[in-house]
Amino acid sequence: MGAVEPDPAPAGPVNERPAREADAAHARSGGADAAQGRAAGGSRDPSDGLRCPWCGADDVERIGAFGAQLMSEQYLCRACRSPFERVRK
């Protein structure tokens, strides 16, 4: 018996389109900086009131559109380098 060859990888990034569609839907529904979050590298404006739950700093960066659950998004505090999640709006 010969070795089993793995299936070739699909062409292009497979997760890019659903993420763009989700960002567009979030922006249409009035969500804060949905499209800007990906375009700006994930940074958020500190004036939106989001603070680190560990140290209280407002210098946070969005590092993931989705957390452990689809209803949450991941952030990283730049001050204490602690990751945290919040429920998506």
JSON list of C-alpha atoms in Angstrom, two decimals:
[
{"chain": "A", "resi": 1, "resn": "MET", "atom": "CA", "xyz": [0.00, 0.00, 0.00]},
{"chain": "A", "resi": 2, "resn": "GLY", "atom": "CA", "xyz": [1.18, 3.51, -0.81]},
{"chain": "A", "resi": 3, "resn": "ALA", "atom": "CA", "xyz": [1.25, 6.54, 1.41]},
{"chain": "A", "resi": 4, "resn": "VAL", "atom": "CA", "xyz": [-1.92, 8.58, 1.63]},
{"chain": "A", "resi": 5, "resn": "GLU", "atom": "CA", "xyz": [-1.50, 12.05, 0.17]},
{"chain": "A", "resi": 6, "resn": "PRO", "atom": "CA", "xyz": [-3.23, 14.89, 2.03]},
{"chain": "A", "resi": 7, "resn": "ASP", "atom": "CA", "xyz": [-5.83, 16.96, 0.20]},
{"chain": "A", "resi": 8, "resn": "PRO", "atom": "CA", "xyz": [-4.38, 20.10, -1.32]},
{"chain": "A", "resi": 9, "resn": "ALA", "atom": "CA", "xyz": [-5.09, 23.32, 0.58]},
{"chain": "A", "resi": 10, "resn": "PRO", "atom": "CA", "xyz": [-7.89, 25.46, -0.80]},
{"chain": "A", "resi": 11, "resn": "ALA", "atom": "CA", "xyz": [-6.79, 28.42, -2.90]},
{"chain": "A", "resi": 12, "resn": "GLY", "atom": "CA", "xyz": [-6.72, 31.74, -1.06]},
{"chain": "A", "resi": 13, "resn": "PRO", "atom": "CA", "xyz": [-7.54, 32.62, 2.53]},
{"chain": "A", "resi": 14, "resn": "VAL", "atom": "CA", "xyz": [-10.71, 30.76, 3.46]},
{"chain": "A", "resi": 15, "resn": "ASN", "atom": "CA", "xyz": [-11.58, 32.84, 6.54]},
{"chain": "A", "resi": 16, "resn": "GLU", "atom": "CA", "xyz": [-11.18, 36.27, 4.97]},
{"chain": "A", "resi": 17, "resn": "ARG", "atom": "CA", "xyz": [-14.58, 36.45, 3.24]},
{"chain": "A", "resi": 18, "resn": "PRO", "atom": "CA", "xyz": [-16.72, 35.46, 6.26]},
{"chain": "A", "resi": 19, "resn": "ALA", "atom": "CA", "xyz": [-14.79, 37.94, 8.42]},
{"chain": "A", "resi": 20, "resn": "ARG", "atom": "CA", "xyz": [-15.37, 40.75, 5.91]},
{"chain": "A", "resi": 21, "resn": "GLU", "atom": "CA", "xyz": [-19.07, 39.88, 5.72]},
{"chain": "A", "resi": 22, "resn": "ALA", "atom": "CA", "xyz": [-19.36, 39.80, 9.50]},
{"chain": "A", "resi": 23, "resn": "ASP", "atom": "CA", "xyz": [-17.61, 43.16, 9.81]},
{"chain": "A", "resi": 24, "resn": "ALA", "atom": "CA", "xyz": [-19.94, 44.66, 7.19]},
{"chain": "A", "resi": 25, "resn": "ALA", "atom": "CA", "xyz": [-23.04, 43.30, 8.95]},
{"chain": "A", "resi": 26, "resn": "HIS", "atom": "CA", "xyz": [-21.77, 44.56, 12.30]},
{"chain": "A", "resi": 27, "resn": "ALA", "atom": "CA", "xyz": [-21.10, 48.03, 10.84]},
{"chain": "A", "resi": 28, "resn": "ARG", "atom": "CA", "xyz": [-24.58, 48.13, 9.23]},
{"chain": "A", "resi": 29, "resn": "SER", "atom": "CA", "xyz": [-26.18, 47.32, 12.58]},
{"chain": "A", "resi": 30, "resn": "GLY", "atom": "CA", "xyz": [-24.43, 50.28, 14.19]},
{"chain": "A", "resi": 31, "resn": "GLY", "atom": "CA", "xyz": [-21.56, 48.33, 15.74]},
{"chain": "A", "resi": 32, "resn": "ALA", "atom": "CA", "xyz": [-18.55, 50.33, 16.82]},
{"chain": "A", "resi": 33, "resn": "ASP", "atom": "CA", "xyz": [-15.53, 50.27, 14.49]},
{"chain": "A", "resi": 34, "resn": "ALA", "atom": "CA", "xyz": [-16.22, 46.82, 13.03]},
{"chain": "A", "resi": 35, "resn": "ALA", "atom": "CA", "xyz": [-14.56, 47.45, 9.70]},
{"chain": "A", "resi": 36, "resn": "GLN", "atom": "CA", "xyz": [-12.02, 49.83, 11.21]},
{"chain": "A", "resi": 37, "resn": "GLY", "atom": "CA", "xyz": [-10.86, 47.23, 13.76]},
{"chain": "A", "resi": 38, "resn": "ARG", "atom": "CA", "xyz": [-9.42, 44.98, 11.07]},
{"chain": "A", "resi": 39, "resn": "ALA", "atom": "CA", "xyz": [-8.14, 47.84, 8.89]},
{"chain": "A", "resi": 40, "resn": "ALA", "atom": "CA", "xyz": [-6.40, 49.58, 11.79]},
{"chain": "A", "resi": 41, "resn": "GLY", "atom": "CA", "xyz": [-4.66, 46.43, 12.99]},
{"chain": "A", "resi": 42, "resn": "GLY", "atom": "CA", "xyz": [-7.14, 45.84, 15.77]},
{"chain": "A", "resi": 43, "resn": "SER", "atom": "CA", "xyz": [-6.65, 49.02, 17.79]},
{"chain": "A", "resi": 44, "resn": "ARG", "atom": "CA", "xyz": [-9.58, 50.66, 19.49]},
{"chain": "A", "resi": 45, "resn": "ASP", "atom": "CA", "xyz": [-10.13, 54.25, 20.41]},
{"chain": "A", "resi": 46, "resn": "PRO", "atom": "CA", "xyz": [-9.71, 54.54, 24.20]},
{"chain": "A", "resi": 47, "resn": "SER", "atom": "CA", "xyz": [-12.60, 57.01, 24.31]},
{"chain": "A", "resi": 48, "resn": "ASP", "atom": "CA", "xyz": [-15.11, 54.16, 23.89]},
{"chain": "A", "resi": 49, "resn": "GLY", "atom": "CA", "xyz": [-14.67, 53.32, 27.58]},
{"chain": "A", "resi": 50, "resn": "LEU", "atom": "CA", "xyz": [-13.13, 49.87, 27.21]},
{"chain": "A", "resi": 51, "resn": "ARG", "atom": "CA", "xyz": [-10.71, 49.25, 30.08]},
{"chain": "A", "resi": 52, "resn": "CYS", "atom": "CA", "xyz": [-8.56, 46.33, 31.16]},
{"chain": "A", "resi": 53, "resn": "PRO", "atom": "CA", "xyz": [-10.38, 44.37, 33.86]},
{"chain": "A", "resi": 54, "resn": "TRP", "atom": "CA", "xyz": [-7.03, 43.54, 35.51]},
{"chain": "A", "resi": 55, "resn": "CYS", "atom": "CA", "xyz": [-5.23, 46.89, 35.79]},
{"chain": "A", "resi": 56, "resn": "GLY", "atom": "CA", "xyz": [-7.86, 49.43, 34.68]},
{"chain": "A", "resi": 57, "resn": "ALA", "atom": "CA", "xyz": [-5.77, 50.87, 31.83]},
{"chain": "A", "resi": 58, "resn": "ASP", "atom": "CA", "xyz": [-7.60, 52.11, 28.73]},
{"chain": "A", "resi": 59, "resn": "ASP", "atom": "CA", "xyz": [-4.69, 51.24, 26.39]},
{"chain": "A", "resi": 60, "resn": "VAL", "atom": "CA", "xyz": [-6.19, 48.05, 24.90]},
{"chain": "A", "resi": 61, "resn": "GLU", "atom": "CA", "xyz": [-5.86, 46.38, 21.51]},
{"chain": "A", "resi": 62, "resn": "ARG", "atom": "CA", "xyz": [-8.37, 44.10, 19.80]},
{"chain": "A", "resi": 63, "resn": "ILE", "atom": "CA", "xyz": [-6.48, 40.93, 18.93]},
{"chain": "A", "resi": 64, "resn": "GLY", "atom": "CA", "xyz": [-9.33, 38.75, 17.72]},
{"chain": "A", "resi": 65, "resn": "ALA", "atom": "CA", "xyz": [-12.75, 39.25, 16.20]},
{"chain": "A", "resi": 66, "resn": "PHE", "atom": "CA", "xyz": [-13.99, 36.17, 18.04]},
{"chain": "A", "resi": 67, "resn": "GLY", "atom": "CA", "xyz": [-13.08, 34.74, 21.43]},
{"chain": "A", "resi": 68, "resn": "ALA", "atom": "CA", "xyz": [-13.84, 31.36, 22.92]},
{"chain": "A", "resi": 69, "resn": "GLN", "atom": "CA", "xyz": [-17.47, 31.95, 21.98]},
{"chain": "A", "resi": 70, "resn": "LEU", "atom": "CA", "xyz": [-18.83, 33.59, 18.82]},
{"chain": "A", "resi": 71, "resn": "MET", "atom": "CA", "xyz": [-20.45, 36.27, 20.98]},
{"chain": "A", "resi": 72, "resn": "SER", "atom": "CA", "xyz": [-17.14, 37.50, 22.42]},
{"chain": "A", "resi": 73, "resn": "GLU", "atom": "CA", "xyz": [-14.08, 39.31, 21.05]},
{"chain": "A", "resi": 74, "resn": "GLN", "atom": "CA", "xyz": [-10.50, 39.17, 22.34]},
{"chain": "A", "resi": 75, "resn": "TYR", "atom": "CA", "xyz": [-8.42, 42.09, 23.60]},
{"chain": "A", "resi": 76, "resn": "LEU", "atom": "CA", "xyz": [-4.92, 42.59, 24.96]},
{"chain": "A", "resi": 77, "resn": "CYS", "atom": "CA", "xyz": [-4.03, 45.24, 27.53]},
{"chain": "A", "resi": 78, "resn": "ARG", "atom": "CA", "xyz": [-0.88, 47.03, 26.36]},
{"chain": "A", "resi": 79, "resn": "ALA", "atom": "CA", "xyz": [-0.10, 48.21, 29.90]},
{"chain": "A", "resi": 80, "resn": "CYS", "atom": "CA", "xyz": [-0.06, 44.86, 31.77]},
{"chain": "A", "resi": 81, "resn": "ARG", "atom": "CA", "xyz": [-0.02, 42.56, 28.67]},
{"chain": "A", "resi": 82, "resn": "SER", "atom": "CA", "xyz": [-3.02, 40.59, 29.98]},
{"chain": "A", "resi": 83, "resn": "PRO", "atom": "CA", "xyz": [-5.51, 39.11, 27.50]},
{"chain": "A", "resi": 84, "resn": "PHE", "atom": "CA", "xyz": [-9.24, 39.41, 28.15]},
{"chain": "A", "resi": 85, "resn": "GLU", "atom": "CA", "xyz": [-12.56, 39.00, 26.34]},
{"chain": "A", "resi": 86, "resn": "ARG", "atom": "CA", "xyz": [-15.73, 41.02, 26.19]},
{"chain": "A", "resi": 87, "resn": "VAL", "atom": "CA", "xyz": [-19.19, 40.27, 24.85]},
{"chain": "A", "resi": 88, "resn": "ARG", "atom": "CA", "xyz": [-19.61, 41.67, 21.36]},
{"chain": "A", "resi": 89, "resn": "LYS", "atom": "CA", "xyz": [-22.02, 44.57, 20.95]}
]
